[in-house]
Amino acid sequence: MNAIRRNLRVVRRMTAADIAQQSVYRGAWIIFMLANICTPIISLLIWRTALANGAKLPVDERYVTTYFVLLGFVTMATSSWLAGFLAQDIRLGKLSSWMVRPASLLVKFVANNLSEKFLKLFALVPMIGIVWWIFRASMNLPSGVGRWALFAVSIGLGAVLVFTIDILIASLAFWMDDVTALVQARVIIASVLSGAVVPLALMPAWSRGFVDHQPFRYTVSFPVEIVAGQLSGHELLAGLGIQLGYVVVFAALARVVWSAGLRAYSAVGA
């Protein structure tokens, strides 16, 4: 318990320090977030045009609009970029200095993830607000707080799930010279299977059994589906249970692989 409190205290202080340091680049964050929101907006316009021209889709215009307006926010809120950096630190022997400190190297990456998300979302939310204002008449937004609370919980679980998957992949650097290909493969696969490119509701019927239950759905698509209003109460509870289950499984796998890697780790000064 003392170790947990110490790590939380370190995360809080490192996050505050990272926010102060990275605030210098706030102009760059705005440019990055403009690029982040452009793809969902373009996709939104394409699908709305297709519907206006008579395309037969399994979802209506309100679902499509709600999905793509929220997509940029959810994608950023659940994203993680630690795999490549953590793998590099392992490969270059930078773990050595952290092994004699009272906190784990992972604490640094948690703080970096939180600080960058804070700054990026600070720049992104006003942009999403403008898009919402333009398309607000064509969106499904729940009026009660219940769905929004579940939305927030699901985003938190999705963020932890992505983070643990990245730790699992990066930990393979203890035994592999380069995990760059694995990192890139994860990004490409996740962009499709998470619903970041195309809503999973538009996937072919024959693929739904796999698509609806694979882990990447619960990093992006499922949180958006909660707000878009296409899930029943039973589907919500089942989905949250599956999402939590994936978090537990991948967290356990990441912990096992990370611990095994630390035992096998050797570097100058370790």
mmCIF file of C-alpha atoms in Angstrom:
data_model
loop_
_atom_site.group_PDB
_atom_site.id
_atom_site.type_symbol
_atom_site.label_atom_id
_atom_site.label_comp_id
_atom_site.label_asym_id
_atom_site.label_seq_id
_atom_site.Cartn_x
_atom_site.Cartn_y
_atom_site.Cartn_z
ATOM 1 C CA MET A 1 0.000 0.000 0.000
ATOM 2 C CA ASN A 2 2.861 2.375 0.803
ATOM 3 C CA ALA A 3 4.416 1.612 -2.588
ATOM 4 C CA ILE A 4 1.119 2.409 -4.330
ATOM 5 C CA ARG A 5 0.801 5.729 -2.513
ATOM 6 C CA ARG A 6 4.414 6.562 -3.316
ATOM 7 C CA ASN A 7 3.951 5.780 -7.010
ATOM 8 C CA LEU A 8 0.746 7.830 -7.160
ATOM 9 C CA ARG A 9 2.560 10.747 -5.545
ATOM 10 C CA VAL A 10 5.417 10.430 -8.042
ATOM 11 C CA VAL A 11 2.960 10.230 -10.966
ATOM 12 C CA ARG A 12 1.182 13.377 -9.775
ATOM 13 C CA ARG A 13 4.401 15.356 -9.473
ATOM 14 C CA MET A 14 5.874 14.106 -12.747
ATOM 15 C CA THR A 15 2.607 14.808 -14.566
ATOM 16 C CA ALA A 16 2.570 18.381 -13.278
ATOM 17 C CA ALA A 17 6.206 18.817 -14.307
ATOM 18 C CA ASP A 18 5.538 17.375 -17.780
ATOM 19 C CA ILE A 19 2.538 19.659 -18.277
ATOM 20 C CA ALA A 20 4.623 22.695 -17.367
ATOM 21 C CA GLN A 21 7.439 21.597 -19.677
ATOM 22 C CA GLN A 22 5.272 20.675 -22.656
ATOM 23 C CA SER A 23 3.077 23.765 -22.407
ATOM 24 C CA VAL A 24 5.894 25.512 -24.249
ATOM 25 C CA TYR A 25 4.798 23.612 -27.364
ATOM 26 C CA ARG A 26 1.091 24.479 -27.100
ATOM 27 C CA GLY A 27 1.105 25.832 -30.667
ATOM 28 C CA ALA A 28 2.287 22.450 -31.920
ATOM 29 C CA TRP A 29 -0.448 20.702 -29.921
ATOM 30 C CA ILE A 30 -3.084 22.814 -31.675
ATOM 31 C CA ILE A 31 -1.674 21.872 -35.087
ATOM 32 C CA PHE A 32 -1.522 18.185 -34.116
ATOM 33 C CA MET A 33 -5.128 18.239 -32.930
ATOM 34 C CA LEU A 34 -6.294 19.945 -36.106
ATOM 35 C CA ALA A 35 -4.751 17.054 -38.011
ATOM 36 C CA ASN A 36 -6.337 14.599 -35.566
ATOM 37 C CA ILE A 37 -9.855 15.917 -36.110
ATOM 38 C CA CYS A 38 -9.615 16.310 -39.890
ATOM 39 C CA THR A 39 -9.836 12.580 -40.660
ATOM 40 C CA PRO A 40 -13.078 11.968 -38.700
ATOM 41 C CA ILE A 41 -14.657 15.080 -40.243
ATOM 42 C CA ILE A 42 -13.753 13.966 -43.766
ATOM 43 C CA SER A 43 -15.117 10.485 -43.036
ATOM 44 C CA LEU A 44 -18.281 12.040 -41.612
ATOM 45 C CA LEU A 45 -18.875 14.083 -44.745
ATOM 46 C CA ILE A 46 -18.252 11.058 -46.978
ATOM 47 C CA TRP A 47 -20.706 8.819 -45.123
ATOM 48 C CA ARG A 48 -23.350 11.550 -44.860
ATOM 49 C CA THR A 49 -23.068 12.098 -48.609
ATOM 50 C CA ALA A 50 -23.422 8.364 -49.200
ATOM 51 C CA LEU A 51 -26.580 8.279 -47.072
ATOM 52 C CA ALA A 52 -27.976 11.350 -48.824
ATOM 53 C CA ASN A 53 -27.466 9.589 -52.156
ATOM 54 C CA GLY A 54 -29.499 6.605 -51.025
ATOM 55 C CA ALA A 55 -26.846 4.242 -49.674
ATOM 56 C CA LYS A 56 -28.367 1.444 -47.569
ATOM 57 C CA LEU A 57 -26.469 1.181 -44.305
ATOM 58 C CA PRO A 58 -27.266 -0.743 -41.105
ATOM 59 C CA VAL A 59 -27.169 2.563 -39.182
ATOM 60 C CA ASP A 60 -28.836 5.917 -39.758
ATOM 61 C CA GLU A 61 -27.427 9.395 -40.305
ATOM 62 C CA ARG A 62 -27.726 10.342 -36.627
ATOM 63 C CA TYR A 63 -25.604 7.386 -35.555
ATOM 64 C CA VAL A 64 -22.941 8.115 -38.182
ATOM 65 C CA THR A 65 -22.806 11.804 -37.226
ATOM 66 C CA THR A 66 -22.591 11.115 -33.492
ATOM 67 C CA TYR A 67 -19.934 8.465 -34.060
ATOM 68 C CA PHE A 68 -17.545 10.603 -36.078
ATOM 69 C CA VAL A 69 -18.005 13.760 -33.991
ATOM 70 C CA LEU A 70 -16.960 11.841 -30.864
ATOM 71 C CA LEU A 71 -14.336 9.695 -32.586
ATOM 72 C CA GLY A 72 -11.451 12.183 -32.385
ATOM 73 C CA PHE A 73 -11.985 12.739 -28.652
ATOM 74 C CA VAL A 74 -12.232 9.041 -27.784
ATOM 75 C CA THR A 75 -9.272 8.091 -29.971
ATOM 76 C CA MET A 76 -7.066 10.667 -28.276
ATOM 77 C CA ALA A 77 -8.342 9.905 -24.766
ATOM 78 C CA THR A 78 -7.567 6.187 -25.088
ATOM 79 C CA SER A 79 -4.365 6.428 -27.129
ATOM 80 C CA SER A 80 -0.882 5.392 -26.041
ATOM 81 C CA TRP A 81 2.488 5.947 -27.674
ATOM 82 C CA LEU A 82 4.804 4.392 -25.105
ATOM 83 C CA ALA A 83 5.646 1.104 -26.860
ATOM 84 C CA GLY A 84 8.356 2.475 -29.135
ATOM 85 C CA PHE A 85 9.930 4.700 -26.473
ATOM 86 C CA LEU A 86 9.861 2.025 -23.769
ATOM 87 C CA ALA A 87 11.358 -0.550 -26.134
ATOM 88 C CA GLN A 88 14.121 1.914 -27.005
ATOM 89 C CA ASP A 89 14.897 2.535 -23.325
ATOM 90 C CA ILE A 90 15.129 -1.215 -22.758
ATOM 91 C CA ARG A 91 17.369 -1.714 -25.784
ATOM 92 C CA LEU A 92 19.710 1.157 -24.853
ATOM 93 C CA GLY A 93 20.041 0.083 -21.233
ATOM 94 C CA LYS A 94 18.272 3.107 -19.764
ATOM 95 C CA LEU A 95 16.475 0.866 -17.290
ATOM 96 C CA SER A 96 19.670 0.707 -15.274
ATOM 97 C CA SER A 97 19.240 4.109 -13.652
ATOM 98 C CA TRP A 98 15.593 3.414 -12.824
ATOM 99 C CA MET A 99 16.303 0.089 -11.154
ATOM 100 C CA VAL A 100 17.986 1.900 -8.253
ATOM 101 C CA ARG A 101 15.176 4.441 -7.858
ATOM 102 C CA PRO A 102 12.157 4.057 -5.576
ATOM 103 C CA ALA A 103 9.736 4.247 -8.539
ATOM 104 C CA SER A 104 9.328 2.155 -11.674
ATOM 105 C CA LEU A 105 10.284 3.361 -15.140
ATOM 106 C CA LEU A 106 6.638 2.791 -16.072
ATOM 107 C CA VAL A 107 5.698 5.652 -13.741
ATOM 108 C CA LYS A 108 7.495 8.029 -16.086
ATOM 109 C CA PHE A 109 5.465 6.809 -19.040
ATOM 110 C CA VAL A 110 2.189 7.009 -17.104
ATOM 111 C CA ALA A 111 2.973 10.634 -16.231
ATOM 112 C CA ASN A 112 3.945 11.437 -19.818
ATOM 113 C CA ASN A 113 0.776 9.817 -21.140
ATOM 114 C CA LEU A 114 -1.434 11.769 -18.735
ATOM 115 C CA SER A 115 0.294 15.102 -19.332
ATOM 116 C CA GLU A 116 0.224 14.853 -23.122
ATOM 117 C CA LYS A 117 -3.415 13.773 -23.109
ATOM 118 C CA PHE A 118 -4.300 16.723 -20.890
ATOM 119 C CA LEU A 119 -2.677 19.194 -23.269
ATOM 120 C CA LYS A 120 -3.949 17.522 -26.433
ATOM 121 C CA LEU A 121 -7.518 17.279 -25.167
ATOM 122 C CA PHE A 122 -7.314 20.878 -23.957
ATOM 123 C CA ALA A 123 -6.655 21.860 -27.580
ATOM 124 C CA LEU A 124 -9.011 19.270 -29.101
ATOM 125 C CA VAL A 125 -12.197 19.773 -27.067
ATOM 126 C CA PRO A 126 -12.947 23.312 -28.377
ATOM 127 C CA MET A 127 -12.570 22.027 -31.950
ATOM 128 C CA ILE A 128 -14.973 19.171 -31.239
ATOM 129 C CA GLY A 129 -17.331 21.701 -29.681
ATOM 130 C CA ILE A 130 -17.409 23.638 -32.949
ATOM 131 C CA VAL A 131 -18.118 20.465 -34.941
ATOM 132 C CA TRP A 132 -20.859 19.514 -32.460
ATOM 133 C CA TRP A 133 -22.464 22.944 -32.874
ATOM 134 C CA ILE A 134 -22.553 22.515 -36.651
ATOM 135 C CA PHE A 135 -24.039 19.006 -36.579
ATOM 136 C CA ARG A 136 -25.928 19.104 -33.255
ATOM 137 C CA ALA A 137 -29.354 18.684 -34.927
ATOM 138 C CA SER A 138 -28.217 15.390 -36.491
ATOM 139 C CA MET A 139 -26.741 13.754 -33.400
ATOM 140 C CA ASN A 140 -27.914 11.238 -30.815
ATOM 141 C CA LEU A 141 -26.790 12.570 -27.444
ATOM 142 C CA PRO A 142 -28.283 11.075 -24.256
ATOM 143 C CA SER A 143 -29.943 13.556 -21.916
ATOM 144 C CA GLY A 144 -29.392 11.535 -18.736
ATOM 145 C CA VAL A 145 -26.125 11.345 -16.822
ATOM 146 C CA GLY A 146 -26.149 7.533 -16.729
ATOM 147 C CA ARG A 147 -24.917 7.000 -20.270
ATOM 148 C CA TRP A 148 -22.336 9.752 -19.902
ATOM 149 C CA ALA A 149 -21.044 8.150 -16.696
ATOM 150 C CA LEU A 150 -20.722 4.783 -18.448
ATOM 151 C CA PHE A 151 -19.053 6.588 -21.358
ATOM 152 C CA ALA A 152 -16.432 8.034 -18.983
ATOM 153 C CA VAL A 153 -15.857 4.663 -17.298
ATOM 154 C CA SER A 154 -15.481 2.947 -20.665
ATOM 155 C CA ILE A 155 -12.974 5.557 -21.854
ATOM 156 C CA GLY A 156 -10.918 4.991 -18.708
ATOM 157 C CA LEU A 157 -10.946 1.223 -19.205
ATOM 158 C CA GLY A 158 -10.115 1.662 -22.891
ATOM 159 C CA ALA A 159 -7.130 3.852 -22.042
ATOM 160 C CA VAL A 160 -5.813 1.286 -19.552
ATOM 161 C CA LEU A 161 -6.335 -1.501 -22.095
ATOM 162 C CA VAL A 162 -4.319 0.285 -24.799
ATOM 163 C CA PHE A 163 -1.600 1.170 -22.269
ATOM 164 C CA THR A 164 -1.218 -2.437 -21.095
ATOM 165 C CA ILE A 165 -1.110 -3.733 -24.680
ATOM 166 C CA ASP A 166 1.718 -1.281 -25.375
ATOM 167 C CA ILE A 167 3.612 -2.411 -22.272
ATOM 168 C CA LEU A 168 3.197 -6.031 -23.366
ATOM 169 C CA ILE A 169 4.589 -5.306 -26.843
ATOM 170 C CA ALA A 170 7.426 -3.113 -25.554
ATOM 171 C CA SER A 171 8.436 -5.751 -22.995
ATOM 172 C CA LEU A 172 9.339 -8.091 -25.843
ATOM 173 C CA ALA A 173 12.364 -5.815 -26.370
ATOM 174 C CA PHE A 174 13.984 -7.658 -23.463
ATOM 175 C CA TRP A 175 14.457 -10.580 -25.878
ATOM 176 C CA MET A 176 14.168 -8.974 -29.340
ATOM 177 C CA ASP A 177 16.562 -6.514 -30.959
ATOM 178 C CA ASP A 178 13.777 -4.450 -32.515
ATOM 179 C CA VAL A 179 10.021 -4.416 -31.927
ATOM 180 C CA THR A 180 9.301 -1.557 -34.340
ATOM 181 C CA ALA A 181 7.510 -3.873 -36.764
ATOM 182 C CA LEU A 182 5.283 -5.173 -33.964
ATOM 183 C CA VAL A 183 4.475 -1.630 -32.852
ATOM 184 C CA GLN A 184 3.547 -0.590 -36.379
ATOM 185 C CA ALA A 185 1.500 -3.758 -36.870
ATOM 186 C CA ARG A 186 -0.415 -3.015 -33.671
ATOM 187 C CA VAL A 187 -1.166 0.524 -34.857
ATOM 188 C CA ILE A 188 -2.413 -0.632 -38.268
ATOM 189 C CA ILE A 189 -4.492 -3.514 -36.925
ATOM 190 C CA ALA A 190 -5.945 -1.391 -34.137
ATOM 191 C CA SER A 191 -6.904 1.441 -36.491
ATOM 192 C CA VAL A 192 -9.142 -0.983 -38.403
ATOM 193 C CA LEU A 193 -10.445 -3.235 -35.637
ATOM 194 C CA SER A 194 -11.026 -0.404 -33.143
ATOM 195 C CA GLY A 195 -13.399 1.413 -35.477
ATOM 196 C CA ALA A 196 -11.098 4.397 -35.930
ATOM 197 C CA VAL A 197 -11.231 4.078 -39.733
ATOM 198 C CA VAL A 198 -14.712 2.668 -40.333
ATOM 199 C CA PRO A 199 -17.455 2.195 -37.715
ATOM 200 C CA LEU A 200 -17.611 -1.461 -36.766
ATOM 201 C CA ALA A 201 -21.383 -1.325 -37.269
ATOM 202 C CA LEU A 202 -20.646 -1.048 -41.000
ATOM 203 C CA MET A 203 -18.512 -4.179 -41.119
ATOM 204 C CA PRO A 204 -19.858 -7.166 -43.131
ATOM 205 C CA ALA A 205 -22.392 -9.325 -41.311
ATOM 206 C CA TRP A 206 -20.175 -12.428 -41.607
ATOM 207 C CA SER A 207 -17.416 -10.701 -39.598
ATOM 208 C CA ARG A 208 -19.548 -9.411 -36.722
ATOM 209 C CA GLY A 209 -19.022 -12.394 -34.448
ATOM 210 C CA PHE A 210 -15.284 -11.721 -34.423
ATOM 211 C CA VAL A 211 -15.409 -7.927 -34.714
ATOM 212 C CA ASP A 212 -17.826 -7.475 -31.811
ATOM 213 C CA HIS A 213 -15.743 -9.492 -29.343
ATOM 214 C CA GLN A 214 -12.109 -8.735 -30.239
ATOM 215 C CA PRO A 215 -10.216 -6.471 -27.784
ATOM 216 C CA PHE A 216 -9.609 -3.482 -30.051
ATOM 217 C CA ARG A 217 -13.334 -2.760 -30.280
ATOM 218 C CA TYR A 218 -13.238 -1.858 -26.592
ATOM 219 C CA THR A 219 -10.552 0.782 -27.060
ATOM 220 C CA VAL A 220 -12.528 3.138 -29.334
ATOM 221 C CA SER A 221 -15.750 1.844 -30.848
ATOM 222 C CA PHE A 222 -17.470 0.602 -27.697
ATOM 223 C CA PRO A 223 -17.193 3.889 -25.748
ATOM 224 C CA VAL A 224 -18.637 5.768 -28.735
ATOM 225 C CA GLU A 225 -21.412 3.202 -29.139
ATOM 226 C CA ILE A 226 -22.503 3.890 -25.552
ATOM 227 C CA VAL A 227 -23.307 7.509 -26.416
ATOM 228 C CA ALA A 228 -24.522 6.860 -29.957
ATOM 229 C CA GLY A 229 -27.413 4.938 -28.440
ATOM 230 C CA GLN A 230 -27.288 1.662 -30.351
ATOM 231 C CA LEU A 231 -26.720 -0.536 -27.279
ATOM 232 C CA SER A 232 -29.411 -1.957 -25.003
ATOM 233 C CA GLY A 233 -28.991 -2.136 -21.235
ATOM 234 C CA HIS A 234 -27.964 -5.790 -21.419
ATOM 235 C CA GLU A 235 -25.457 -5.057 -24.196
ATOM 236 C CA LEU A 236 -23.999 -2.196 -22.155
ATOM 237 C CA LEU A 237 -23.407 -4.344 -19.087
ATOM 238 C CA ALA A 238 -22.069 -7.249 -21.135
ATOM 239 C CA GLY A 239 -19.772 -4.918 -23.065
ATOM 240 C CA LEU A 240 -18.392 -3.304 -19.923
ATOM 241 C CA GLY A 241 -17.819 -6.758 -18.444
ATOM 242 C CA ILE A 242 -15.914 -7.890 -21.529
ATOM 243 C CA GLN A 243 -13.927 -4.643 -21.558
ATOM 244 C CA LEU A 244 -12.976 -5.066 -17.903
ATOM 245 C CA GLY A 245 -12.067 -8.687 -18.579
ATOM 246 C CA TYR A 246 -9.712 -7.681 -21.382
ATOM 247 C CA VAL A 247 -8.104 -5.080 -19.104
ATOM 248 C CA VAL A 248 -7.467 -7.704 -16.421
ATOM 249 C CA VAL A 249 -6.114 -10.259 -18.920
ATOM 250 C CA PHE A 250 -3.755 -7.885 -20.725
ATOM 251 C CA ALA A 251 -2.627 -6.257 -17.470
ATOM 252 C CA ALA A 252 -1.768 -9.689 -16.084
ATOM 253 C CA LEU A 253 0.067 -10.669 -19.274
ATOM 254 C CA ALA A 254 1.969 -7.380 -19.329
ATOM 255 C CA ARG A 255 2.957 -7.795 -15.682
ATOM 256 C CA VAL A 256 4.174 -11.364 -16.222
ATOM 257 C CA VAL A 257 6.202 -10.501 -19.339
ATOM 258 C CA TRP A 258 7.579 -7.277 -17.803
ATOM 259 C CA SER A 259 8.641 -9.077 -14.603
ATOM 260 C CA ALA A 260 10.253 -11.884 -16.585
ATOM 261 C CA GLY A 261 12.077 -9.318 -18.697
ATOM 262 C CA LEU A 262 13.402 -7.486 -15.654
ATOM 263 C CA ARG A 263 14.788 -10.741 -14.269
ATOM 264 C CA ALA A 264 16.537 -11.427 -17.564
ATOM 265 C CA TYR A 265 17.657 -7.839 -18.013
ATOM 266 C CA SER A 266 21.350 -7.088 -18.000
ATOM 267 C CA ALA A 267 23.076 -3.823 -18.773
ATOM 268 C CA VAL A 268 26.038 -1.830 -17.592
ATOM 269 C CA GLY A 269 25.212 -0.508 -14.155
ATOM 270 C CA ALA A 270 22.123 -2.698 -13.720
#
